[in-house]
């Protein structure tokens, strides 16, 4: 294991087994038992090949610390978070590396609420875990209790969406995603006209290569909409009839609009990468917009602190609903979007938005973290000298007369991430080329 590489800002993840391995899993169980003194802990895992083994050693670590462990088995992250609300669990740990490659794995640690560990808590665990690096692994006598939550989850999701035989044909890509079984049950129950795509790709659904099979299938089968989730199901992305990515700010705006219309509270929380289109849609609906640094954890904490926030979302595909514990749920978000789409509202809205806005899909620029600060400082001064409005909250955000971009260092991968919106594709591509030159110059 490699503690320094595996511990990130809000979770633990890294290459398996070089950075994240069974020793780390066992030590994590022991460390969390010391740190939080839990009596009842819920554990689960995604569909990665390494996940069952990591989960087993995690359980052993807890059990040897005399903690009662409840094993949810293989489940998507939204079901795991929901399961945390069904009993008086003191802590939850999901074995998953979220949207990154199958060659990596990790752990998401959840407090009651459910709420993820904050940055300080992750740092505190990192300090404790070194105590157990060389401790012998002992097979415990105490066995975990098997539990399940899919039935209750499905019942609650159906109650929240009230979808019945949606009048569109839907292609679903759940390849190597923990959502597969849950999604199949839900889409069968609502009587949807759907099929699963035989895809060779998985991971981050915002990457073009991971959507190729879905895009091709949507066109060939003449489907109305394509839906794709990431590996643990807390993110969702959509493609239209032509197999083209529906811009994430458009999706965010449409879901926010629906939340405002159907909720007595009108506040919406979004991340700083969100386009001007989101602001315009929310203002048109009479909503109130709050902007937070990127990373869904920031929005979750905001929603817990302010009960008047009806909806939260990120352009990464995380969407959170106040009436569902502020869980970032790619399954619930997909059904909410389908409801808007099949009623014609979303499709008409998309046509109108495409005439007024162009959003460049998130672009990753390879850059080591130690170099990114200098690059961001250089670009900040350059755009300030040009008299543009500049924000340095979470990277660099620059506001032009009819365009906006955010450039920030990823907290999980060695990239600068660029999110850019303009009035036309040509304008967006011109600004993107300018930024590339400044970064590499």
mmCIF file of N, CA and C in Angstrom, residues 232-363:
data_model
loop_
_atom_site.group_PDB
_atom_site.id
_atom_site.type_symbol
_atom_site.label_atom_id
_atom_site.label_comp_id
_atom_site.label_asym_id
_atom_site.label_seq_id
_atom_site.Cartn_x
_atom_site.Cartn_y
_atom_site.Cartn_z
ATOM 1 N N UNK A 232 -19.849 3.488 -10.080
ATOM 2 C CA UNK A 232 -20.614 3.270 -8.849
ATOM 3 C C UNK A 232 -21.981 3.936 -8.852
ATOM 4 N N UNK A 233 -22.355 4.557 -9.976
ATOM 5 C CA UNK A 233 -23.731 4.993 -10.170
ATOM 6 C C UNK A 233 -24.124 6.316 -9.549
ATOM 7 N N UNK A 234 -23.166 7.090 -9.037
ATOM 8 C CA UNK A 234 -23.558 8.383 -8.477
ATOM 9 C C UNK A 234 -23.482 9.507 -9.512
ATOM 10 N N UNK A 235 -23.050 9.169 -10.737
ATOM 11 C CA UNK A 235 -23.018 10.149 -11.822
ATOM 12 C C UNK A 235 -23.772 9.601 -13.025
ATOM 13 N N UNK A 236 -24.398 10.508 -13.797
ATOM 14 C CA UNK A 236 -25.136 10.088 -14.994
ATOM 15 C C UNK A 236 -24.958 11.138 -16.084
ATOM 16 N N UNK A 237 -24.924 10.653 -17.329
ATOM 17 C CA UNK A 237 -24.731 11.495 -18.511
ATOM 18 C C UNK A 237 -25.710 11.032 -19.578
ATOM 19 N N UNK A 238 -26.121 11.945 -20.469
ATOM 20 C CA UNK A 238 -27.129 11.632 -21.483
ATOM 21 C C UNK A 238 -26.630 11.986 -22.888
ATOM 22 N N UNK A 239 -27.107 11.212 -23.885
ATOM 23 C CA UNK A 239 -26.874 11.556 -25.287
ATOM 24 C C UNK A 239 -28.216 11.649 -25.992
ATOM 25 N N UNK A 240 -28.269 12.486 -27.029
ATOM 26 C CA UNK A 240 -29.534 12.688 -27.755
ATOM 27 C C UNK A 240 -29.704 11.685 -28.891
ATOM 28 N N UNK A 241 -30.732 11.879 -29.708
ATOM 29 C CA UNK A 241 -31.048 10.943 -30.793
ATOM 30 C C UNK A 241 -29.899 10.771 -31.786
ATOM 31 N N UNK A 242 -29.065 11.787 -31.894
ATOM 32 C CA UNK A 242 -27.935 11.726 -32.819
ATOM 33 C C UNK A 242 -26.689 11.145 -32.161
ATOM 34 N N UNK A 243 -26.811 10.709 -30.914
ATOM 35 C CA UNK A 243 -25.677 10.144 -30.198
ATOM 36 C C UNK A 243 -24.742 11.207 -29.648
ATOM 37 N N UNK A 244 -25.181 12.472 -29.669
ATOM 38 C CA UNK A 244 -24.342 13.576 -29.194
ATOM 39 C C UNK A 244 -24.577 13.819 -27.706
ATOM 40 N N UNK A 245 -23.504 14.134 -26.999
ATOM 41 C CA UNK A 245 -23.598 14.446 -25.583
ATOM 42 C C UNK A 245 -24.528 15.637 -25.369
ATOM 43 N N UNK A 246 -25.477 15.482 -24.469
ATOM 44 C CA UNK A 246 -26.291 16.620 -24.057
ATOM 45 C C UNK A 246 -25.456 17.409 -23.045
ATOM 46 N N UNK A 247 -25.127 18.664 -23.359
ATOM 47 C CA UNK A 247 -24.227 19.426 -22.471
ATOM 48 C C UNK A 247 -24.659 19.363 -21.014
ATOM 49 N N UNK A 248 -23.678 19.167 -20.143
ATOM 50 C CA UNK A 248 -23.995 18.935 -18.740
ATOM 51 C C UNK A 248 -24.647 20.148 -18.076
ATOM 52 N N UNK A 249 -24.282 21.347 -18.491
ATOM 53 C CA UNK A 249 -24.945 22.531 -17.934
ATOM 54 C C UNK A 249 -26.410 22.577 -18.353
ATOM 55 N N UNK A 250 -26.716 22.075 -19.551
ATOM 56 C CA UNK A 250 -28.111 22.006 -19.998
ATOM 57 C C UNK A 250 -28.892 21.037 -19.112
ATOM 58 N N UNK A 251 -28.311 19.864 -18.872
ATOM 59 C CA UNK A 251 -28.958 18.861 -18.011
ATOM 60 C C UNK A 251 -29.159 19.433 -16.615
ATOM 61 N N UNK A 252 -28.120 20.055 -16.090
ATOM 62 C CA UNK A 252 -28.183 20.651 -14.760
ATOM 63 C C UNK A 252 -29.283 21.701 -14.689
ATOM 64 N N UNK A 253 -29.368 22.543 -15.704
ATOM 65 C CA UNK A 253 -30.394 23.586 -15.731
ATOM 66 C C UNK A 253 -31.797 23.019 -15.803
ATOM 67 N N UNK A 254 -31.997 21.987 -16.620
ATOM 68 C CA UNK A 254 -33.330 21.379 -16.770
ATOM 69 C C UNK A 254 -33.769 20.688 -15.485
ATOM 70 N N UNK A 255 -32.857 19.964 -14.836
ATOM 71 C CA UNK A 255 -33.201 19.309 -13.570
ATOM 72 C C UNK A 255 -33.461 20.352 -12.474
ATOM 73 N N UNK A 256 -32.688 21.424 -12.473
ATOM 74 C CA UNK A 256 -32.908 22.493 -11.494
ATOM 75 C C UNK A 256 -34.259 23.158 -11.718
ATOM 76 N N UNK A 257 -34.594 23.379 -12.984
ATOM 77 C CA UNK A 257 -35.872 23.989 -13.337
ATOM 78 C C UNK A 257 -37.041 23.153 -12.823
ATOM 79 N N UNK A 258 -36.950 21.828 -13.020
ATOM 80 C CA UNK A 258 -38.012 20.929 -12.553
ATOM 81 C C UNK A 258 -38.112 20.953 -11.031
ATOM 82 N N UNK A 259 -36.956 20.984 -10.359
ATOM 83 C CA UNK A 259 -36.958 21.010 -8.896
ATOM 84 C C UNK A 259 -37.612 22.284 -8.368
ATOM 85 N N UNK A 260 -37.345 23.418 -9.007
ATOM 86 C CA UNK A 260 -37.938 24.691 -8.583
ATOM 87 C C UNK A 260 -39.448 24.668 -8.789
ATOM 88 N N UNK A 261 -39.892 24.146 -9.938
ATOM 89 C CA UNK A 261 -41.327 24.098 -10.232
ATOM 90 C C UNK A 261 -42.090 23.205 -9.270
ATOM 91 N N UNK A 262 -41.426 22.131 -8.798
ATOM 92 C CA UNK A 262 -42.127 21.120 -8.007
ATOM 93 C C UNK A 262 -41.803 21.177 -6.523
ATOM 94 N N UNK A 263 -41.220 22.280 -6.071
ATOM 95 C CA UNK A 263 -40.805 22.368 -4.680
ATOM 96 C C UNK A 263 -41.130 23.755 -4.135
ATOM 97 N N UNK A 264 -41.529 23.817 -2.892
ATOM 98 C CA UNK A 264 -41.831 25.138 -2.309
ATOM 99 C C UNK A 264 -40.562 25.943 -2.060
ATOM 100 N N UNK A 265 -39.420 25.238 -1.939
ATOM 101 C CA UNK A 265 -38.147 25.940 -1.805
ATOM 102 C C UNK A 265 -37.553 26.198 -3.193
ATOM 103 N N UNK A 266 -36.903 27.327 -3.360
ATOM 104 C CA UNK A 266 -36.453 27.763 -4.683
ATOM 105 C C UNK A 266 -34.935 27.900 -4.805
ATOM 106 N N UNK A 267 -34.204 27.518 -3.768
ATOM 107 C CA UNK A 267 -32.754 27.646 -3.825
ATOM 108 C C UNK A 267 -32.119 26.464 -4.556
ATOM 109 N N UNK A 268 -31.086 26.755 -5.340
ATOM 110 C CA UNK A 268 -30.346 25.738 -6.083
ATOM 111 C C UNK A 268 -28.854 25.955 -5.841
ATOM 112 N N UNK A 269 -28.144 24.871 -5.562
ATOM 113 C CA UNK A 269 -26.698 24.937 -5.343
ATOM 114 C C UNK A 269 -25.978 24.250 -6.491
ATOM 115 N N UNK A 270 -25.014 24.928 -7.113
ATOM 116 C CA UNK A 270 -24.259 24.352 -8.225
ATOM 117 C C UNK A 270 -22.770 24.613 -8.018
ATOM 118 N N UNK A 271 -21.948 23.919 -8.799
ATOM 119 C CA UNK A 271 -20.504 24.128 -8.698
ATOM 120 C C UNK A 271 -20.063 25.244 -9.631
ATOM 121 N N UNK A 272 -18.863 25.737 -9.390
ATOM 122 C CA UNK A 272 -18.369 26.915 -10.096
ATOM 123 C C UNK A 272 -18.162 26.669 -11.593
ATOM 124 N N UNK A 273 -18.093 25.401 -12.010
ATOM 125 C CA UNK A 273 -17.903 25.095 -13.427
ATOM 126 C C UNK A 273 -19.173 25.288 -14.250
ATOM 127 N N UNK A 274 -20.313 25.387 -13.585
ATOM 128 C CA UNK A 274 -21.595 25.471 -14.288
ATOM 129 C C UNK A 274 -21.642 26.693 -15.196
ATOM 130 N N UNK A 275 -22.256 26.508 -16.376
ATOM 131 C CA UNK A 275 -22.288 27.561 -17.374
ATOM 132 C C UNK A 275 -23.287 28.673 -17.061
ATOM 133 N N UNK A 276 -23.182 29.747 -17.811
ATOM 134 C CA UNK A 276 -24.110 30.872 -17.667
ATOM 135 C C UNK A 276 -25.544 30.435 -17.936
ATOM 136 N N UNK A 277 -25.708 29.385 -18.736
ATOM 137 C CA UNK A 277 -27.036 28.874 -19.051
ATOM 138 C C UNK A 277 -27.755 28.434 -17.786
ATOM 139 N N UNK A 278 -27.037 27.864 -16.835
ATOM 140 C CA UNK A 278 -27.656 27.418 -15.582
ATOM 141 C C UNK A 278 -28.215 28.616 -14.829
ATOM 142 N N UNK A 279 -27.408 29.672 -14.725
ATOM 143 C CA UNK A 279 -27.870 30.899 -14.068
ATOM 144 C C UNK A 279 -29.122 31.437 -14.729
ATOM 145 N N UNK A 280 -29.117 31.484 -16.065
ATOM 146 C CA UNK A 280 -30.247 32.061 -16.801
ATOM 147 C C UNK A 280 -31.521 31.238 -16.611
ATOM 148 N N UNK A 281 -31.401 29.906 -16.640
ATOM 149 C CA UNK A 281 -32.579 29.036 -16.463
ATOM 150 C C UNK A 281 -33.159 29.202 -15.063
ATOM 151 N N UNK A 282 -32.295 29.194 -14.060
ATOM 152 C CA UNK A 282 -32.765 29.284 -12.673
ATOM 153 C C UNK A 282 -33.412 30.634 -12.406
ATOM 154 N N UNK A 283 -32.815 31.696 -12.924
ATOM 155 C CA UNK A 283 -33.413 33.027 -12.748
ATOM 156 C C UNK A 283 -34.764 33.123 -13.442
ATOM 157 N N UNK A 284 -34.893 32.508 -14.625
ATOM 158 C CA UNK A 284 -36.158 32.532 -15.365
ATOM 159 C C UNK A 284 -37.261 31.796 -14.613
ATOM 160 N N UNK A 285 -36.893 30.801 -13.807
ATOM 161 C CA UNK A 285 -37.876 30.034 -13.026
ATOM 162 C C UNK A 285 -38.160 30.686 -11.678
ATOM 163 N N UNK A 286 -37.502 31.816 -11.408
ATOM 164 C CA UNK A 286 -37.702 32.478 -10.123
ATOM 165 C C UNK A 286 -36.912 31.847 -9.002
ATOM 166 N N UNK A 287 -35.848 31.105 -9.362
ATOM 167 C CA UNK A 287 -35.031 30.448 -8.361
ATOM 168 C C UNK A 287 -33.893 31.322 -7.872
ATOM 169 N N UNK A 288 -33.238 30.851 -6.824
ATOM 170 C CA UNK A 288 -32.100 31.562 -6.229
ATOM 171 C C UNK A 288 -30.863 30.674 -6.324
ATOM 172 N N UNK A 289 -29.808 31.178 -6.949
ATOM 173 C CA UNK A 289 -28.625 30.379 -7.242
ATOM 174 C C UNK A 289 -27.505 30.636 -6.241
ATOM 175 N N UNK A 290 -26.902 29.548 -5.748
ATOM 176 C CA UNK A 290 -25.695 29.630 -4.924
ATOM 177 C C UNK A 290 -24.598 28.817 -5.596
ATOM 178 N N UNK A 291 -23.366 29.347 -5.604
ATOM 179 C CA UNK A 291 -22.259 28.696 -6.307
ATOM 180 C C UNK A 291 -21.193 28.265 -5.301
ATOM 181 N N UNK A 292 -20.706 27.028 -5.486
ATOM 182 C CA UNK A 292 -19.727 26.445 -4.563
ATOM 183 C C UNK A 292 -18.528 25.906 -5.339
ATOM 184 N N UNK A 293 -17.391 25.721 -4.654
ATOM 185 C CA UNK A 293 -16.250 25.086 -5.314
ATOM 186 C C UNK A 293 -16.626 23.699 -5.826
ATOM 187 N N UNK A 294 -15.962 23.256 -6.894
ATOM 188 C CA UNK A 294 -16.239 21.941 -7.471
ATOM 189 C C UNK A 294 -15.965 20.843 -6.453
ATOM 190 N N UNK A 295 -16.638 19.751 -6.610
ATOM 191 C CA UNK A 295 -16.602 18.540 -5.787
ATOM 192 C C UNK A 295 -17.928 18.462 -5.038
ATOM 193 N N UNK A 296 -18.644 17.381 -5.297
ATOM 194 C CA UNK A 296 -20.017 17.251 -4.796
ATOM 195 C C UNK A 296 -20.125 17.335 -3.285
ATOM 196 N N UNK A 297 -19.035 17.010 -2.576
ATOM 197 C CA UNK A 297 -19.052 17.087 -1.117
ATOM 198 C C UNK A 297 -19.421 18.488 -0.635
ATOM 199 N N UNK A 298 -18.909 19.508 -1.305
ATOM 200 C CA UNK A 298 -19.196 20.887 -0.899
ATOM 201 C C UNK A 298 -20.687 21.193 -0.987
ATOM 202 N N UNK A 299 -21.333 20.696 -2.032
ATOM 203 C CA UNK A 299 -22.767 20.942 -2.204
ATOM 204 C C UNK A 299 -23.579 20.128 -1.203
ATOM 205 N N UNK A 300 -23.158 18.901 -0.916
ATOM 206 C CA UNK A 300 -23.870 18.080 0.070
ATOM 207 C C UNK A 300 -23.878 18.753 1.439
ATOM 208 N N UNK A 301 -22.725 19.262 1.863
ATOM 209 C CA UNK A 301 -22.659 19.936 3.157
ATOM 210 C C UNK A 301 -23.529 21.194 3.155
ATOM 211 N N UNK A 302 -23.552 21.914 2.031
ATOM 212 C CA UNK A 302 -24.378 23.120 1.922
ATOM 213 C C UNK A 302 -25.857 22.772 2.045
ATOM 214 N N UNK A 303 -26.271 21.668 1.418
ATOM 215 C CA UNK A 303 -27.682 21.268 1.455
ATOM 216 C C UNK A 303 -28.085 20.803 2.851
ATOM 217 N N UNK A 304 -27.179 20.189 3.566
ATOM 218 C CA UNK A 304 -27.485 19.780 4.938
ATOM 219 C C UNK A 304 -27.615 20.992 5.860
ATOM 220 N N UNK A 305 -26.809 22.016 5.606
ATOM 221 C CA UNK A 305 -26.822 23.213 6.443
ATOM 222 C C UNK A 305 -28.002 24.130 6.123
ATOM 223 N N UNK A 306 -28.457 24.110 4.869
ATOM 224 C CA UNK A 306 -29.547 24.994 4.448
ATOM 225 C C UNK A 306 -30.702 24.162 3.888
ATOM 226 N N UNK A 307 -31.735 23.899 4.679
ATOM 227 C CA UNK A 307 -32.854 23.066 4.222
ATOM 228 C C UNK A 307 -33.693 23.693 3.118
ATOM 229 N N UNK A 308 -33.432 24.956 2.785
ATOM 230 C CA UNK A 308 -34.195 25.600 1.717
ATOM 231 C C UNK A 308 -33.588 25.357 0.331
ATOM 232 N N UNK A 309 -32.428 24.686 0.274
ATOM 233 C CA UNK A 309 -31.864 24.307 -1.027
ATOM 234 C C UNK A 309 -32.608 23.064 -1.515
ATOM 235 N N UNK A 310 -33.337 23.211 -2.603
ATOM 236 C CA UNK A 310 -34.175 22.121 -3.112
ATOM 237 C C UNK A 310 -33.400 21.130 -3.976
ATOM 238 N N UNK A 311 -32.315 21.623 -4.585
ATOM 239 C CA UNK A 311 -31.591 20.803 -5.557
ATOM 240 C C UNK A 311 -30.150 21.263 -5.636
ATOM 241 N N UNK A 312 -29.255 20.312 -5.839
ATOM 242 C CA UNK A 312 -27.854 20.643 -6.046
ATOM 243 C C UNK A 312 -27.280 19.820 -7.183
ATOM 244 N N UNK A 313 -26.314 20.367 -7.893
ATOM 245 C CA UNK A 313 -25.759 19.605 -9.002
ATOM 246 C C UNK A 313 -24.434 20.145 -9.485
ATOM 247 N N UNK A 314 -23.711 19.261 -10.161
ATOM 248 C CA UNK A 314 -22.424 19.601 -10.753
ATOM 249 C C UNK A 314 -22.423 19.226 -12.230
ATOM 250 N N UNK A 315 -21.603 19.900 -13.011
ATOM 251 C CA UNK A 315 -21.474 19.544 -14.421
ATOM 252 C C UNK A 315 -20.720 18.235 -14.614
ATOM 253 N N UNK A 316 -20.222 17.647 -13.540
ATOM 254 C CA UNK A 316 -19.594 16.329 -13.612
ATOM 255 C C UNK A 316 -20.619 15.213 -13.692
ATOM 256 N N UNK A 317 -21.899 15.531 -13.450
ATOM 257 C CA UNK A 317 -22.952 14.525 -13.508
ATOM 258 C C UNK A 317 -23.465 14.081 -12.154
ATOM 259 N N UNK A 318 -23.032 14.753 -11.085
ATOM 260 C CA UNK A 318 -23.579 14.508 -9.743
ATOM 261 C C UNK A 318 -24.806 15.402 -9.547
ATOM 262 N N UNK A 319 -25.947 14.798 -9.205
ATOM 263 C CA UNK A 319 -27.172 15.571 -8.972
ATOM 264 C C UNK A 319 -27.788 15.133 -7.650
ATOM 265 N N UNK A 320 -28.143 16.117 -6.806
ATOM 266 C CA UNK A 320 -28.610 15.838 -5.455
ATOM 267 C C UNK A 320 -29.974 16.464 -5.212
ATOM 268 N N UNK A 321 -30.880 15.679 -4.636
ATOM 269 C CA UNK A 321 -32.251 16.118 -4.414
ATOM 270 C C UNK A 321 -32.529 16.181 -2.913
ATOM 271 N N UNK A 322 -33.034 17.332 -2.453
ATOM 272 C CA UNK A 322 -33.261 17.532 -1.024
ATOM 273 C C UNK A 322 -34.264 16.536 -0.452
ATOM 274 N N UNK A 323 -35.238 16.109 -1.264
ATOM 275 C CA UNK A 323 -36.240 15.168 -0.757
ATOM 276 C C UNK A 323 -35.752 13.722 -0.781
ATOM 277 N N UNK A 324 -34.455 13.527 -1.115
ATOM 278 C CA UNK A 324 -33.861 12.197 -1.043
ATOM 279 C C UNK A 324 -32.500 12.283 -0.351
ATOM 280 N N UNK A 325 -32.505 12.916 0.818
ATOM 281 C CA UNK A 325 -31.339 12.961 1.706
ATOM 282 C C UNK A 325 -30.118 13.660 1.084
ATOM 283 N N UNK A 326 -30.312 14.449 0.033
ATOM 284 C CA UNK A 326 -29.206 15.113 -0.665
ATOM 285 C C UNK A 326 -28.162 14.111 -1.152
ATOM 286 N N UNK A 327 -28.620 12.905 -1.479
ATOM 287 C CA UNK A 327 -27.743 11.874 -2.038
ATOM 288 C C UNK A 327 -27.482 12.194 -3.507
ATOM 289 N N UNK A 328 -26.224 12.094 -3.944
ATOM 290 C CA UNK A 328 -25.954 12.251 -5.378
ATOM 291 C C UNK A 328 -26.282 10.916 -6.046
ATOM 292 N N UNK A 329 -27.407 10.914 -6.736
ATOM 293 C CA UNK A 329 -27.999 9.675 -7.230
ATOM 294 C C UNK A 329 -28.192 9.734 -8.741
ATOM 295 N N UNK A 330 -27.331 8.998 -9.474
ATOM 296 C CA UNK A 330 -27.431 8.980 -10.928
ATOM 297 C C UNK A 330 -28.669 8.258 -11.427
ATOM 298 N N UNK A 331 -29.208 7.342 -10.637
ATOM 299 C CA UNK A 331 -30.418 6.611 -11.045
ATOM 300 C C UNK A 331 -31.635 7.520 -10.930
ATOM 301 N N UNK A 332 -31.802 8.156 -9.769
ATOM 302 C CA UNK A 332 -32.923 9.077 -9.585
ATOM 303 C C UNK A 332 -32.852 10.221 -10.586
ATOM 304 N N UNK A 333 -31.658 10.769 -10.806
ATOM 305 C CA UNK A 333 -31.505 11.869 -11.762
ATOM 306 C C UNK A 333 -31.893 11.438 -13.173
ATOM 307 N N UNK A 334 -31.560 10.197 -13.547
ATOM 308 C CA UNK A 334 -31.909 9.716 -14.890
ATOM 309 C C UNK A 334 -33.415 9.657 -15.072
ATOM 310 N N UNK A 335 -34.122 9.207 -14.032
ATOM 311 C CA UNK A 335 -35.582 9.114 -14.123
ATOM 312 C C UNK A 335 -36.220 10.498 -14.140
ATOM 313 N N UNK A 336 -35.687 11.419 -13.364
ATOM 314 C CA UNK A 336 -36.204 12.794 -13.368
ATOM 315 C C UNK A 336 -36.020 13.437 -14.744
ATOM 316 N N UNK A 337 -34.859 13.186 -15.359
ATOM 317 C CA UNK A 337 -34.598 13.763 -16.676
ATOM 318 C C UNK A 337 -35.488 13.115 -17.736
ATOM 319 N N UNK A 338 -35.654 11.800 -17.658
ATOM 320 C CA UNK A 338 -36.530 11.093 -18.602
ATOM 321 C C UNK A 338 -37.950 11.646 -18.507
ATOM 322 N N UNK A 339 -38.402 11.942 -17.303
ATOM 323 C CA UNK A 339 -39.752 12.488 -17.130
ATOM 324 C C UNK A 339 -39.892 13.832 -17.838
ATOM 325 N N UNK A 340 -38.878 14.674 -17.738
ATOM 326 C CA UNK A 340 -38.907 15.962 -18.432
ATOM 327 C C UNK A 340 -38.805 15.769 -19.945
ATOM 328 N N UNK A 341 -38.044 14.779 -20.351
ATOM 329 C CA UNK A 341 -37.793 14.530 -21.772
ATOM 330 C C UNK A 341 -39.029 13.957 -22.457
ATOM 331 N N UNK A 342 -39.662 12.973 -21.818
ATOM 332 C CA UNK A 342 -40.806 12.324 -22.454
ATOM 333 C C UNK A 342 -42.018 13.247 -22.507
ATOM 334 N N UNK A 343 -42.052 14.226 -21.600
ATOM 335 C CA UNK A 343 -43.149 15.187 -21.634
ATOM 336 C C UNK A 343 -42.946 16.270 -22.674
ATOM 337 N N UNK A 344 -41.775 16.250 -23.322
ATOM 338 C CA UNK A 344 -41.486 17.212 -24.378
ATOM 339 C C UNK A 344 -40.794 18.467 -23.889
ATOM 340 N N UNK A 345 -40.860 18.730 -22.560
ATOM 341 C CA UNK A 345 -40.274 19.971 -22.047
ATOM 342 C C UNK A 345 -38.773 20.012 -22.293
ATOM 343 N N UNK A 346 -38.082 18.931 -21.912
ATOM 344 C CA UNK A 346 -36.620 18.934 -22.013
ATOM 345 C C UNK A 346 -36.155 19.028 -23.457
ATOM 346 N N UNK A 347 -36.803 18.286 -24.344
ATOM 347 C CA UNK A 347 -36.367 18.276 -25.738
ATOM 348 C C UNK A 347 -36.560 19.646 -26.383
ATOM 349 N N UNK A 348 -37.690 20.279 -26.115
ATOM 350 C CA UNK A 348 -37.923 21.621 -26.652
ATOM 351 C C UNK A 348 -36.947 22.630 -26.046
ATOM 352 N N UNK A 349 -36.706 22.467 -24.761
ATOM 353 C CA UNK A 349 -35.787 23.361 -24.076
ATOM 354 C C UNK A 349 -34.379 23.219 -24.647
ATOM 355 N N UNK A 350 -33.968 21.984 -24.934
ATOM 356 C CA UNK A 350 -32.633 21.747 -25.487
ATOM 357 C C UNK A 350 -32.473 22.415 -26.851
ATOM 358 N N UNK A 351 -33.494 22.331 -27.671
ATOM 359 C CA UNK A 351 -33.437 22.981 -28.986
ATOM 360 C C UNK A 351 -33.224 24.483 -28.841
ATOM 361 N N UNK A 352 -33.940 25.064 -27.898
ATOM 362 C CA UNK A 352 -33.828 26.505 -27.667
ATOM 363 C C UNK A 352 -32.452 26.861 -27.106
ATOM 364 N N UNK A 353 -31.967 26.053 -26.156
ATOM 365 C CA UNK A 353 -30.673 26.345 -25.521
ATOM 366 C C UNK A 353 -29.526 26.237 -26.511
ATOM 367 N N UNK A 354 -29.610 25.282 -27.425
ATOM 368 C CA UNK A 354 -28.522 25.082 -28.393
ATOM 369 C C UNK A 354 -28.395 26.264 -29.349
ATOM 370 N N UNK A 355 -29.457 27.025 -29.503
ATOM 371 C CA UNK A 355 -29.403 28.214 -30.353
ATOM 372 C C UNK A 355 -28.688 29.377 -29.658
ATOM 373 N N UNK A 356 -28.652 29.341 -28.327
ATOM 374 C CA UNK A 356 -28.148 30.471 -27.559
ATOM 375 C C UNK A 356 -26.798 30.222 -26.881
ATOM 376 N N UNK A 357 -26.494 28.926 -26.611
ATOM 377 C CA UNK A 357 -25.294 28.619 -25.846
ATOM 378 C C UNK A 357 -24.552 27.451 -26.486
ATOM 379 N N UNK A 358 -23.228 27.460 -26.337
ATOM 380 C CA UNK A 358 -22.433 26.295 -26.727
ATOM 381 C C UNK A 358 -21.497 25.959 -25.576
ATOM 382 N N UNK A 359 -21.585 24.721 -25.115
ATOM 383 C CA UNK A 359 -20.728 24.275 -24.012
ATOM 384 C C UNK A 359 -19.730 23.259 -24.539
ATOM 385 N N UNK A 360 -18.464 23.572 -24.368
ATOM 386 C CA UNK A 360 -17.414 22.636 -24.756
ATOM 387 C C UNK A 360 -17.369 21.511 -23.721
ATOM 388 N N UNK A 361 -17.394 20.238 -24.142
ATOM 389 C CA UNK A 361 -17.272 19.149 -23.154
ATOM 390 C C UNK A 361 -16.007 19.320 -22.328
ATOM 391 N N UNK A 362 -16.086 18.946 -21.055
ATOM 392 C CA UNK A 362 -14.940 19.120 -20.159
ATOM 393 C C UNK A 362 -13.671 18.570 -20.803
ATOM 394 N N UNK A 363 -12.628 19.384 -20.786
ATOM 395 C CA UNK A 363 -11.367 19.034 -21.437
ATOM 396 C C UNK A 363 -10.289 18.838 -20.378
#
